[in-house]
């Protein structure tokens, strides 16, 4: 017999030690499974083998009545499915009751991106409005836009990861998959200026290996990078708040609008599925329709 709590704790250890999932992913599983354990009809000391499909469906019903977002419910379902799949493989269950769980429909949201003028304005904001550290912040924005890196990937970069000409780097993405990302001329110039300024600030006392550091010379966290973006895109800066992920969306949209093959963009973004990359084609299609309607004589645009 395995209680729900015993099975949950064992499964989480398995995810971290055997599957080598990231700490962030394990924390997400832990939070969802702690909620599962606390639900009516479950309980920490319940035999995991005694839980039925009907019990699991009632759990999903509870979340729906609480008006949880579809993405949140589907993440919970994925965690529960993972737990019961693990228990079945270990022989704790004769039948996996989670096989009957179905995800809920998740409305497709188009990625939020910036126009070319908006991203140029944000990248120039550190020079025109020194809120924090001009050289670092300009390099950070240019590199996010140039590479399409995820926030976590940018925060994890070290100085040693950057090629000698500052033209590219290898990042470790989701699933511990490595890929090469590239930095164009503006990003390379901004990075060189930042590293020179960093050496001037900290000199021989700079022993931090992380590429981006705070003003005390310590590694910037994902939260720290998000704070920098928020300051410059808030009321003190461009007054159009965006998240760090908007740079990634803008990178993908710009490439596809410029005619890049979707499979190339998939590789540059590190998407395991091309369907994820294809979300950006909806953005470019909408933009093309908008431009068509404005430019075509019968498109509805008012002439003079």
PDB file of C-alpha atoms in Angstrom:
ATOM      1  CA  UNK A   1       0.000   0.000   0.000  1.00  0.00           C
ATOM      2  CA  UNK A   2       1.102   3.548  -0.743  1.00  0.00           C
ATOM      3  CA  UNK A   3      -0.685   6.527   0.728  1.00  0.00           C
ATOM      4  CA  UNK A   4      -1.320   9.566  -1.438  1.00  0.00           C
ATOM      5  CA  UNK A   5       1.342  11.502   0.468  1.00  0.00           C
ATOM      6  CA  UNK A   6       3.945   8.733   0.205  1.00  0.00           C
ATOM      7  CA  UNK A   7       3.304   8.329  -3.511  1.00  0.00           C
ATOM      8  CA  UNK A   8       3.382  12.097  -4.070  1.00  0.00           C
ATOM      9  CA  UNK A   9       6.674  12.588  -2.216  1.00  0.00           C
ATOM     10  CA  UNK A  10       8.276   9.646  -4.006  1.00  0.00           C
ATOM     11  CA  UNK A  11       7.094  10.932  -7.389  1.00  0.00           C
ATOM     12  CA  UNK A  12       8.481  14.422  -6.735  1.00  0.00           C
ATOM     13  CA  UNK A  13      11.856  12.946  -5.742  1.00  0.00           C
ATOM     14  CA  UNK A  14      11.798  10.949  -8.976  1.00  0.00           C
ATOM     15  CA  UNK A  15      11.132  14.074 -11.055  1.00  0.00           C
ATOM     16  CA  UNK A  16      14.043  15.942  -9.503  1.00  0.00           C
ATOM     17  CA  UNK A  17      16.651  13.188  -9.214  1.00  0.00           C
ATOM     18  CA  UNK A  18      15.908  10.698 -12.011  1.00  0.00           C
ATOM     19  CA  UNK A  19      14.103  12.813 -14.606  1.00  0.00           C
ATOM     20  CA  UNK A  20      16.347  15.789 -13.743  1.00  0.00           C
ATOM     21  CA  UNK A  21      13.538  18.280 -14.217  1.00  0.00           C
ATOM     22  CA  UNK A  22      14.240  21.902 -13.407  1.00  0.00           C
ATOM     23  CA  UNK A  23      13.548  23.105  -9.837  1.00  0.00           C
ATOM     24  CA  UNK A  24      10.872  25.443 -11.216  1.00  0.00           C
ATOM     25  CA  UNK A  25       9.017  22.536 -12.868  1.00  0.00           C
ATOM     26  CA  UNK A  26       9.250  20.379  -9.747  1.00  0.00           C
ATOM     27  CA  UNK A  27       7.857  23.240  -7.654  1.00  0.00           C
ATOM     28  CA  UNK A  28       4.881  23.527 -10.041  1.00  0.00           C
ATOM     29  CA  UNK A  29       4.189  19.797  -9.698  1.00  0.00           C
ATOM     30  CA  UNK A  30       4.582  20.043  -5.927  1.00  0.00           C
ATOM     31  CA  UNK A  31       2.061  22.885  -5.653  1.00  0.00           C
ATOM     32  CA  UNK A  32      -0.559  21.144  -7.805  1.00  0.00           C
ATOM     33  CA  UNK A  33      -0.162  17.788  -6.047  1.00  0.00           C
ATOM     34  CA  UNK A  34      -0.328  19.413  -2.612  1.00  0.00           C
ATOM     35  CA  UNK A  35      -3.663  20.875  -3.694  1.00  0.00           C
ATOM     36  CA  UNK A  36      -4.750  17.461  -4.972  1.00  0.00           C
ATOM     37  CA  UNK A  37      -3.804  15.811  -1.681  1.00  0.00           C
ATOM     38  CA  UNK A  38      -5.879  18.332   0.291  1.00  0.00           C
ATOM     39  CA  UNK A  39      -9.095  17.903  -1.730  1.00  0.00           C
ATOM     40  CA  UNK A  40     -12.232  16.302  -0.356  1.00  0.00           C
ATOM     41  CA  UNK A  41     -12.307  12.620  -1.190  1.00  0.00           C
ATOM     42  CA  UNK A  42      -8.527  12.392  -1.475  1.00  0.00           C
ATOM     43  CA  UNK A  43      -6.600  12.945   1.763  1.00  0.00           C
ATOM     44  CA  UNK A  44      -2.941  12.425   2.576  1.00  0.00           C
ATOM     45  CA  UNK A  45      -3.401   9.009   4.188  1.00  0.00           C
ATOM     46  CA  UNK A  46      -5.732   7.537   1.564  1.00  0.00           C
ATOM     47  CA  UNK A  47      -4.475   4.479  -0.285  1.00  0.00           C
ATOM     48  CA  UNK A  48      -3.522   5.721  -3.757  1.00  0.00           C
ATOM     49  CA  UNK A  49      -5.012   2.533  -5.223  1.00  0.00           C
ATOM     50  CA  UNK A  50      -8.433   3.359  -3.756  1.00  0.00           C
ATOM     51  CA  UNK A  51      -8.905   6.530  -5.847  1.00  0.00           C
ATOM     52  CA  UNK A  52     -11.361   6.136  -8.709  1.00  0.00           C
ATOM     53  CA  UNK A  53     -11.886   7.998 -11.999  1.00  0.00           C
ATOM     54  CA  UNK A  54     -15.081   9.465 -10.536  1.00  0.00           C
ATOM     55  CA  UNK A  55     -13.104  10.952  -7.633  1.00  0.00           C
ATOM     56  CA  UNK A  56     -10.624  12.538 -10.018  1.00  0.00           C
ATOM     57  CA  UNK A  57     -13.393  14.004 -12.173  1.00  0.00           C
ATOM     58  CA  UNK A  58     -14.957  15.539  -9.067  1.00  0.00           C
ATOM     59  CA  UNK A  59     -11.621  17.235  -8.350  1.00  0.00           C
ATOM     60  CA  UNK A  60     -11.663  18.800 -11.804  1.00  0.00           C
ATOM     61  CA  UNK A  61     -15.257  19.880 -11.234  1.00  0.00           C
ATOM     62  CA  UNK A  62     -14.228  21.652  -8.027  1.00  0.00           C
ATOM     63  CA  UNK A  63     -11.565  23.628  -9.890  1.00  0.00           C
ATOM     64  CA  UNK A  64     -14.038  24.545 -12.642  1.00  0.00           C
ATOM     65  CA  UNK A  65     -16.566  25.815 -10.090  1.00  0.00           C
ATOM     66  CA  UNK A  66     -13.792  27.894  -8.551  1.00  0.00           C
ATOM     67  CA  UNK A  67     -13.419  29.499 -11.999  1.00  0.00           C
ATOM     68  CA  UNK A  68      -9.801  28.523 -12.349  1.00  0.00           C
ATOM     69  CA  UNK A  69      -8.202  29.399 -15.655  1.00  0.00           C
ATOM     70  CA  UNK A  70      -8.173  26.549 -18.204  1.00  0.00           C
ATOM     71  CA  UNK A  71      -4.372  26.596 -18.282  1.00  0.00           C
ATOM     72  CA  UNK A  72      -4.280  26.204 -14.499  1.00  0.00           C
ATOM     73  CA  UNK A  73      -6.724  23.280 -14.586  1.00  0.00           C
ATOM     74  CA  UNK A  74      -4.791  21.570 -17.378  1.00  0.00           C
ATOM     75  CA  UNK A  75      -1.541  21.949 -15.461  1.00  0.00           C
ATOM     76  CA  UNK A  76      -3.236  20.307 -12.448  1.00  0.00           C
ATOM     77  CA  UNK A  77      -4.465  17.461 -14.679  1.00  0.00           C
ATOM     78  CA  UNK A  78      -0.960  16.952 -16.073  1.00  0.00           C
ATOM     79  CA  UNK A  79       0.464  16.697 -12.560  1.00  0.00           C
ATOM     80  CA  UNK A  80      -2.179  14.178 -11.497  1.00  0.00           C
ATOM     81  CA  UNK A  81      -1.694  12.134 -14.660  1.00  0.00           C
ATOM     82  CA  UNK A  82       2.049  12.079 -14.034  1.00  0.00           C
ATOM     83  CA  UNK A  83       1.585  10.891 -10.458  1.00  0.00           C
ATOM     84  CA  UNK A  84      -0.748   8.036 -11.367  1.00  0.00           C
ATOM     85  CA  UNK A  85       1.347   6.999 -14.366  1.00  0.00           C
ATOM     86  CA  UNK A  86       4.358   6.740 -12.059  1.00  0.00           C
ATOM     87  CA  UNK A  87       2.372   4.714  -9.516  1.00  0.00           C
ATOM     88  CA  UNK A  88       1.163   2.314 -12.221  1.00  0.00           C
ATOM     89  CA  UNK A  89       4.745   1.723 -13.424  1.00  0.00           C
ATOM     90  CA  UNK A  90       5.850   1.064  -9.847  1.00  0.00           C
ATOM     91  CA  UNK A  91       3.086  -1.491  -9.337  1.00  0.00           C
ATOM     92  CA  UNK A  92       1.150   0.493  -6.748  1.00  0.00           C
ATOM     93  CA  UNK A  93      -1.969   0.401  -8.969  1.00  0.00           C
ATOM     94  CA  UNK A  94      -3.683  -2.355 -10.915  1.00  0.00           C
ATOM     95  CA  UNK A  95      -5.444   0.224 -13.129  1.00  0.00           C
ATOM     96  CA  UNK A  96      -4.565   3.858 -13.772  1.00  0.00           C
ATOM     97  CA  UNK A  97      -7.716   5.932 -12.996  1.00  0.00           C
ATOM     98  CA  UNK A  98      -6.207   9.101 -14.482  1.00  0.00           C
ATOM     99  CA  UNK A  99      -6.291   7.710 -18.021  1.00  0.00           C
ATOM    100  CA  UNK A 100      -9.897   8.864 -18.313  1.00  0.00           C
ATOM    101  CA  UNK A 101      -9.120  12.477 -17.409  1.00  0.00           C
ATOM    102  CA  UNK A 102      -9.564  14.919 -20.275  1.00  0.00           C
ATOM    103  CA  UNK A 103      -8.081  18.366 -20.445  1.00  0.00           C
ATOM    104  CA  UNK A 104     -10.401  21.348 -20.648  1.00  0.00           C
ATOM    105  CA  UNK A 105     -10.585  23.569 -23.699  1.00  0.00           C
ATOM    106  CA  UNK A 106      -8.080  26.372 -23.467  1.00  0.00           C
ATOM    107  CA  UNK A 107      -8.907  29.461 -25.565  1.00  0.00           C
ATOM    108  CA  UNK A 108      -5.971  30.205 -27.862  1.00  0.00           C
ATOM    109  CA  UNK A 109      -4.398  33.527 -27.026  1.00  0.00           C
ATOM    110  CA  UNK A 110      -2.223  35.163 -29.596  1.00  0.00           C
ATOM    111  CA  UNK A 111       1.207  36.123 -28.270  1.00  0.00           C
ATOM    112  CA  UNK A 112       1.638  39.760 -27.290  1.00  0.00           C
ATOM    113  CA  UNK A 113       4.395  41.420 -29.256  1.00  0.00           C
ATOM    114  CA  UNK A 114       5.854  44.859 -29.884  1.00  0.00           C
ATOM    115  CA  UNK A 115       6.013  46.746 -33.154  1.00  0.00           C
ATOM    116  CA  UNK A 116       9.412  47.598 -34.587  1.00  0.00           C
ATOM    117  CA  UNK A 117       9.083  51.186 -33.375  1.00  0.00           C
ATOM    118  CA  UNK A 118       8.094  50.054 -29.882  1.00  0.00           C
ATOM    119  CA  UNK A 119      10.994  47.650 -29.457  1.00  0.00           C
ATOM    120  CA  UNK A 120      13.419  50.284 -30.787  1.00  0.00           C
ATOM    121  CA  UNK A 121      12.058  52.784 -28.267  1.00  0.00           C
ATOM    122  CA  UNK A 122      12.408  50.328 -25.394  1.00  0.00           C
ATOM    123  CA  UNK A 123      15.955  49.356 -26.381  1.00  0.00           C
ATOM    124  CA  UNK A 124      16.883  53.055 -26.499  1.00  0.00           C
ATOM    125  CA  UNK A 125      15.176  53.854 -23.183  1.00  0.00           C
ATOM    126  CA  UNK A 126      18.205  53.175 -20.917  1.00  0.00           C
ATOM    127  CA  UNK A 127      20.260  55.841 -22.723  1.00  0.00           C
ATOM    128  CA  UNK A 128      17.506  58.431 -22.572  1.00  0.00           C
ATOM    129  CA  UNK A 129      16.318  57.676 -19.059  1.00  0.00           C
ATOM    130  CA  UNK A 130      18.961  56.190 -16.777  1.00  0.00           C
ATOM    131  CA  UNK A 131      16.769  54.463 -14.232  1.00  0.00           C
ATOM    132  CA  UNK A 132      19.197  51.723 -13.256  1.00  0.00           C
ATOM    133  CA  UNK A 133      22.380  50.812 -15.172  1.00  0.00           C
ATOM    134  CA  UNK A 134      22.395  52.121 -18.728  1.00  0.00           C
ATOM    135  CA  UNK A 135      25.029  49.862 -20.326  1.00  0.00           C
ATOM    136  CA  UNK A 136      23.722  46.663 -18.766  1.00  0.00           C
ATOM    137  CA  UNK A 137      20.080  47.397 -19.450  1.00  0.00           C
ATOM    138  CA  UNK A 138      20.671  48.296 -23.103  1.00  0.00           C
ATOM    139  CA  UNK A 139      22.635  45.061 -23.572  1.00  0.00           C
ATOM    140  CA  UNK A 140      19.923  43.052 -21.842  1.00  0.00           C
ATOM    141  CA  UNK A 141      17.149  44.426 -24.061  1.00  0.00           C
ATOM    142  CA  UNK A 142      19.136  44.100 -27.274  1.00  0.00           C
ATOM    143  CA  UNK A 143      20.114  40.511 -26.481  1.00  0.00           C
ATOM    144  CA  UNK A 144      16.585  39.459 -25.534  1.00  0.00           C
ATOM    145  CA  UNK A 145      15.286  40.860 -28.818  1.00  0.00           C
ATOM    146  CA  UNK A 146      18.150  39.591 -30.969  1.00  0.00           C
ATOM    147  CA  UNK A 147      18.182  36.023 -29.646  1.00  0.00           C
ATOM    148  CA  UNK A 148      14.560  35.202 -28.775  1.00  0.00           C
ATOM    149  CA  UNK A 149      15.788  33.692 -25.502  1.00  0.00           C
ATOM    150  CA  UNK A 150      13.423  32.780 -22.727  1.00  0.00           C
ATOM    151  CA  UNK A 151      13.786  34.807 -19.533  1.00  0.00           C
ATOM    152  CA  UNK A 152      15.240  31.811 -17.664  1.00  0.00           C
ATOM    153  CA  UNK A 153      17.730  31.181 -20.475  1.00  0.00           C
ATOM    154  CA  UNK A 154      19.000  34.752 -20.423  1.00  0.00           C
ATOM    155  CA  UNK A 155      19.331  34.691 -16.627  1.00  0.00           C
ATOM    156  CA  UNK A 156      21.328  31.449 -16.825  1.00  0.00           C
ATOM    157  CA  UNK A 157      23.898  32.701 -19.353  1.00  0.00           C
ATOM    158  CA  UNK A 158      27.476  32.979 -18.140  1.00  0.00           C
ATOM    159  CA  UNK A 159      30.296  35.062 -19.547  1.00  0.00           C
ATOM    160  CA  UNK A 160      31.950  31.846 -20.721  1.00  0.00           C
ATOM    161  CA  UNK A 161      28.843  30.896 -22.738  1.00  0.00           C
ATOM    162  CA  UNK A 162      29.332  33.854 -25.097  1.00  0.00           C
ATOM    163  CA  UNK A 163      31.502  33.333 -28.173  1.00  0.00           C
ATOM    164  CA  UNK A 164      34.627  35.462 -28.427  1.00  0.00           C
ATOM    165  CA  UNK A 165      33.082  37.683 -31.112  1.00  0.00           C
ATOM    166  CA  UNK A 166      29.870  38.077 -29.082  1.00  0.00           C
ATOM    167  CA  UNK A 167      27.984  36.705 -32.084  1.00  0.00           C
ATOM    168  CA  UNK A 168      26.299  33.693 -30.485  1.00  0.00           C
ATOM    169  CA  UNK A 169      25.927  31.543 -27.394  1.00  0.00           C
ATOM    170  CA  UNK A 170      24.684  28.111 -26.419  1.00  0.00           C
ATOM    171  CA  UNK A 171      21.731  28.180 -24.026  1.00  0.00           C
ATOM    172  CA  UNK A 172      20.054  25.360 -22.151  1.00  0.00           C
ATOM    173  CA  UNK A 173      16.302  25.454 -22.668  1.00  0.00           C
ATOM    174  CA  UNK A 174      13.332  23.392 -21.585  1.00  0.00           C
ATOM    175  CA  UNK A 175      14.028  19.706 -21.108  1.00  0.00           C
ATOM    176  CA  UNK A 176      17.739  20.524 -20.673  1.00  0.00           C
ATOM    177  CA  UNK A 177      18.070  20.836 -24.449  1.00  0.00           C
ATOM    178  CA  UNK A 178      20.955  22.943 -25.706  1.00  0.00           C
ATOM    179  CA  UNK A 179      20.653  25.208 -28.730  1.00  0.00           C
ATOM    180  CA  UNK A 180      22.642  28.012 -30.252  1.00  0.00           C
ATOM    181  CA  UNK A 181      21.215  31.534 -30.294  1.00  0.00           C
ATOM    182  CA  UNK A 182      22.578  34.505 -32.226  1.00  0.00           C
ATOM    183  CA  UNK A 183      23.199  38.198 -31.563  1.00  0.00           C
ATOM    184  CA  UNK A 184      23.127  40.784 -34.337  1.00  0.00           C
ATOM    185  CA  UNK A 185      25.293  43.898 -34.588  1.00  0.00           C
ATOM    186  CA  UNK A 186      23.372  46.139 -32.157  1.00  0.00           C
ATOM    187  CA  UNK A 187      23.309  43.401 -29.524  1.00  0.00           C
ATOM    188  CA  UNK A 188      27.025  42.670 -29.955  1.00  0.00           C
ATOM    189  CA  UNK A 189      27.944  46.334 -29.618  1.00  0.00           C
ATOM    190  CA  UNK A 190      25.724  46.757 -26.549  1.00  0.00           C
ATOM    191  CA  UNK A 191      27.171  43.629 -24.945  1.00  0.00           C
ATOM    192  CA  UNK A 192      30.762  44.798 -25.528  1.00  0.00           C
ATOM    193  CA  UNK A 193      29.937  48.200 -23.979  1.00  0.00           C
ATOM    194  CA  UNK A 194      28.295  46.547 -20.954  1.00  0.00           C
ATOM    195  CA  UNK A 195      31.204  44.172 -20.284  1.00  0.00           C
ATOM    196  CA  UNK A 196      33.689  47.060 -20.545  1.00  0.00           C
ATOM    197  CA  UNK A 197      31.603  49.107 -18.108  1.00  0.00           C
ATOM    198  CA  UNK A 198      31.301  46.105 -15.796  1.00  0.00           C
ATOM    199  CA  UNK A 199      35.091  45.690 -15.717  1.00  0.00           C
ATOM    200  CA  UNK A 200      35.456  49.400 -14.922  1.00  0.00           C
ATOM    201  CA  UNK A 201      32.934  49.158 -12.082  1.00  0.00           C
ATOM    202  CA  UNK A 202      34.141  46.023 -10.346  1.00  0.00           C
ATOM    203  CA  UNK A 203      37.682  45.422 -11.624  1.00  0.00           C
ATOM    204  CA  UNK A 204      39.488  42.476 -10.049  1.00  0.00           C
ATOM    205  CA  UNK A 205      36.696  42.157  -7.484  1.00  0.00           C
ATOM    206  CA  UNK A 206      34.392  40.832 -10.212  1.00  0.00           C
ATOM    207  CA  UNK A 207      34.339  37.072  -9.661  1.00  0.00           C
ATOM    208  CA  UNK A 208      30.713  36.473 -10.703  1.00  0.00           C
ATOM    209  CA  UNK A 209      30.450  34.104 -13.674  1.00  0.00           C
ATOM    210  CA  UNK A 210      26.898  35.107 -14.632  1.00  0.00           C
ATOM    211  CA  UNK A 211      26.655  37.312 -17.706  1.00  0.00           C
ATOM    212  CA  UNK A 212      24.182  39.771 -16.222  1.00  0.00           C
ATOM    213  CA  UNK A 213      24.784  41.060 -12.706  1.00  0.00           C
ATOM    214  CA  UNK A 214      23.041  43.551 -10.470  1.00  0.00           C
ATOM    215  CA  UNK A 215      24.615  46.764  -9.260  1.00  0.00           C
ATOM    216  CA  UNK A 216      26.271  44.896  -6.398  1.00  0.00           C
ATOM    217  CA  UNK A 217      27.989  42.554  -8.844  1.00  0.00           C
ATOM    218  CA  UNK A 218      25.820  39.533  -8.052  1.00  0.00           C
ATOM    219  CA  UNK A 219      23.978  37.343 -10.554  1.00  0.00           C
ATOM    220  CA  UNK A 220      20.658  38.753 -11.718  1.00  0.00           C
ATOM    221  CA  UNK A 221      17.689  36.483 -11.109  1.00  0.00           C
ATOM    222  CA  UNK A 222      14.722  36.106 -13.456  1.00  0.00           C
ATOM    223  CA  UNK A 223      12.805  38.353 -11.072  1.00  0.00           C
ATOM    224  CA  UNK A 224      15.551  40.966 -11.273  1.00  0.00           C
ATOM    225  CA  UNK A 225      15.492  40.971 -15.075  1.00  0.00           C
ATOM    226  CA  UNK A 226      11.696  41.228 -15.070  1.00  0.00           C
ATOM    227  CA  UNK A 227      11.988  44.208 -12.703  1.00  0.00           C
ATOM    228  CA  UNK A 228      14.368  45.990 -15.088  1.00  0.00           C
ATOM    229  CA  UNK A 229      11.992  45.469 -18.035  1.00  0.00           C
ATOM    230  CA  UNK A 230       9.063  46.664 -15.918  1.00  0.00           C
ATOM    231  CA  UNK A 231      10.854  49.865 -14.896  1.00  0.00           C
ATOM    232  CA  UNK A 232      11.748  50.894 -18.436  1.00  0.00           C
ATOM    233  CA  UNK A 233       8.408  49.908 -19.948  1.00  0.00           C
ATOM    234  CA  UNK A 234       6.398  51.527 -17.127  1.00  0.00           C
ATOM    235  CA  UNK A 235       5.377  55.124 -16.540  1.00  0.00           C
ATOM    236  CA  UNK A 236       9.003  56.175 -15.970  1.00  0.00           C
ATOM    237  CA  UNK A 237       9.975  54.848 -19.398  1.00  0.00           C
ATOM    238  CA  UNK A 238       7.977  54.042 -22.524  1.00  0.00           C
ATOM    239  CA  UNK A 239       4.670  53.815 -20.631  1.00  0.00           C
ATOM    240  CA  UNK A 240       3.681  50.618 -22.425  1.00  0.00           C
ATOM    241  CA  UNK A 241       4.262  47.818 -19.988  1.00  0.00           C
ATOM    242  CA  UNK A 242       5.582  44.562 -21.440  1.00  0.00           C
ATOM    243  CA  UNK A 243       7.060  41.414 -19.943  1.00  0.00           C
ATOM    244  CA  UNK A 244      10.496  39.999 -20.841  1.00  0.00           C
ATOM    245  CA  UNK A 245       8.674  37.333 -22.857  1.00  0.00           C
ATOM    246  CA  UNK A 246       7.367  40.027 -25.207  1.00  0.00           C
ATOM    247  CA  UNK A 247      10.887  40.284 -26.655  1.00  0.00           C
ATOM    248  CA  UNK A 248      10.710  36.585 -27.565  1.00  0.00           C
ATOM    249  CA  UNK A 249       7.279  37.020 -29.163  1.00  0.00           C
ATOM    250  CA  UNK A 250       8.517  40.048 -31.085  1.00  0.00           C
ATOM    251  CA  UNK A 251      11.608  38.165 -32.273  1.00  0.00           C
ATOM    252  CA  UNK A 252       9.489  35.308 -33.651  1.00  0.00           C
ATOM    253  CA  UNK A 253       6.916  37.578 -35.240  1.00  0.00           C
ATOM    254  CA  UNK A 254       9.601  39.712 -36.913  1.00  0.00           C
ATOM    255  CA  UNK A 255      11.290  36.654 -38.425  1.00  0.00           C
ATOM    256  CA  UNK A 256       8.077  35.179 -39.792  1.00  0.00           C
ATOM    257  CA  UNK A 257       6.897  38.536 -41.120  1.00  0.00           C
ATOM    258  CA  UNK A 258      10.256  38.852 -42.853  1.00  0.00           C
ATOM    259  CA  UNK A 259       9.744  35.543 -44.622  1.00  0.00           C
ATOM    260  CA  UNK A 260      11.743  33.137 -42.440  1.00  0.00           C
ATOM    261  CA  UNK A 261      10.783  29.470 -42.669  1.00  0.00           C
ATOM    262  CA  UNK A 262       8.681  28.372 -39.697  1.00  0.00           C
ATOM    263  CA  UNK A 263      10.976  25.400 -39.035  1.00  0.00           C
ATOM    264  CA  UNK A 264      13.977  27.707 -38.782  1.00  0.00           C
ATOM    265  CA  UNK A 265      12.079  29.850 -36.275  1.00  0.00           C
ATOM    266  CA  UNK A 266      11.124  26.689 -34.368  1.00  0.00           C
ATOM    267  CA  UNK A 267      14.804  25.764 -34.062  1.00  0.00           C
ATOM    268  CA  UNK A 268      15.844  29.255 -32.990  1.00  0.00           C
ATOM    269  CA  UNK A 269      13.127  29.382 -30.325  1.00  0.00           C
ATOM    270  CA  UNK A 270      13.811  25.860 -29.067  1.00  0.00           C
ATOM    271  CA  UNK A 271      10.215  24.691 -29.489  1.00  0.00           C
ATOM    272  CA  UNK A 272       9.809  20.910 -29.349  1.00  0.00           C
ATOM    273  CA  UNK A 273       6.598  21.122 -31.402  1.00  0.00           C
ATOM    274  CA  UNK A 274       6.140  23.149 -34.555  1.00  0.00           C
ATOM    275  CA  UNK A 275       2.507  23.807 -33.571  1.00  0.00           C
ATOM    276  CA  UNK A 276       3.811  26.067 -30.791  1.00  0.00           C
ATOM    277  CA  UNK A 277       5.787  28.096 -33.315  1.00  0.00           C
ATOM    278  CA  UNK A 278       2.813  28.277 -35.675  1.00  0.00           C
ATOM    279  CA  UNK A 279       0.941  30.449 -33.168  1.00  0.00           C
ATOM    280  CA  UNK A 280       3.060  33.299 -34.447  1.00  0.00           C
ATOM    281  CA  UNK A 281       1.852  32.800 -38.000  1.00  0.00           C
ATOM    282  CA  UNK A 282      -1.614  33.843 -36.786  1.00  0.00           C
ATOM    283  CA  UNK A 283      -0.124  37.130 -35.625  1.00  0.00           C
ATOM    284  CA  UNK A 284       1.560  37.789 -38.952  1.00  0.00           C
ATOM    285  CA  UNK A 285      -1.575  36.774 -40.868  1.00  0.00           C
ATOM    286  CA  UNK A 286      -3.691  39.207 -38.833  1.00  0.00           C
ATOM    287  CA  UNK A 287      -1.152  41.932 -39.511  1.00  0.00           C
ATOM    288  CA  UNK A 288      -1.155  41.210 -43.254  1.00  0.00           C
ATOM    289  CA  UNK A 289      -4.959  41.393 -43.343  1.00  0.00           C
ATOM    290  CA  UNK A 290      -4.868  44.703 -41.511  1.00  0.00           C
ATOM    291  CA  UNK A 291      -2.334  46.140 -43.968  1.00  0.00           C
ATOM    292  CA  UNK A 292      -4.292  44.755 -46.928  1.00  0.00           C
ATOM    293  CA  UNK A 293      -7.503  46.404 -45.760  1.00  0.00           C
ATOM    294  CA  UNK A 294      -5.714  49.721 -45.342  1.00  0.00           C
ATOM    295  CA  UNK A 295      -3.910  49.616 -48.679  1.00  0.00           C
ATOM    296  CA  UNK A 296      -6.384  48.014 -51.082  1.00  0.00           C
ATOM    297  CA  UNK A 297      -8.658  50.469 -52.924  1.00  0.00           C
ATOM    298  CA  UNK A 298     -11.737  48.507 -51.853  1.00  0.00           C
ATOM    299  CA  UNK A 299     -10.404  47.572 -48.436  1.00  0.00           C
ATOM    300  CA  UNK A 300     -12.455  50.135 -46.576  1.00  0.00           C
ATOM    301  CA  UNK A 301      -9.750  52.754 -46.009  1.00  0.00           C
ATOM    302  CA  UNK A 302     -10.991  56.291 -46.409  1.00  0.00           C
ATOM    303  CA  UNK A 303      -9.431  58.157 -49.289  1.00  0.00           C
ATOM    304  CA  UNK A 304      -8.998  61.874 -49.697  1.00  0.00           C
TER     305      UNK A 304
END
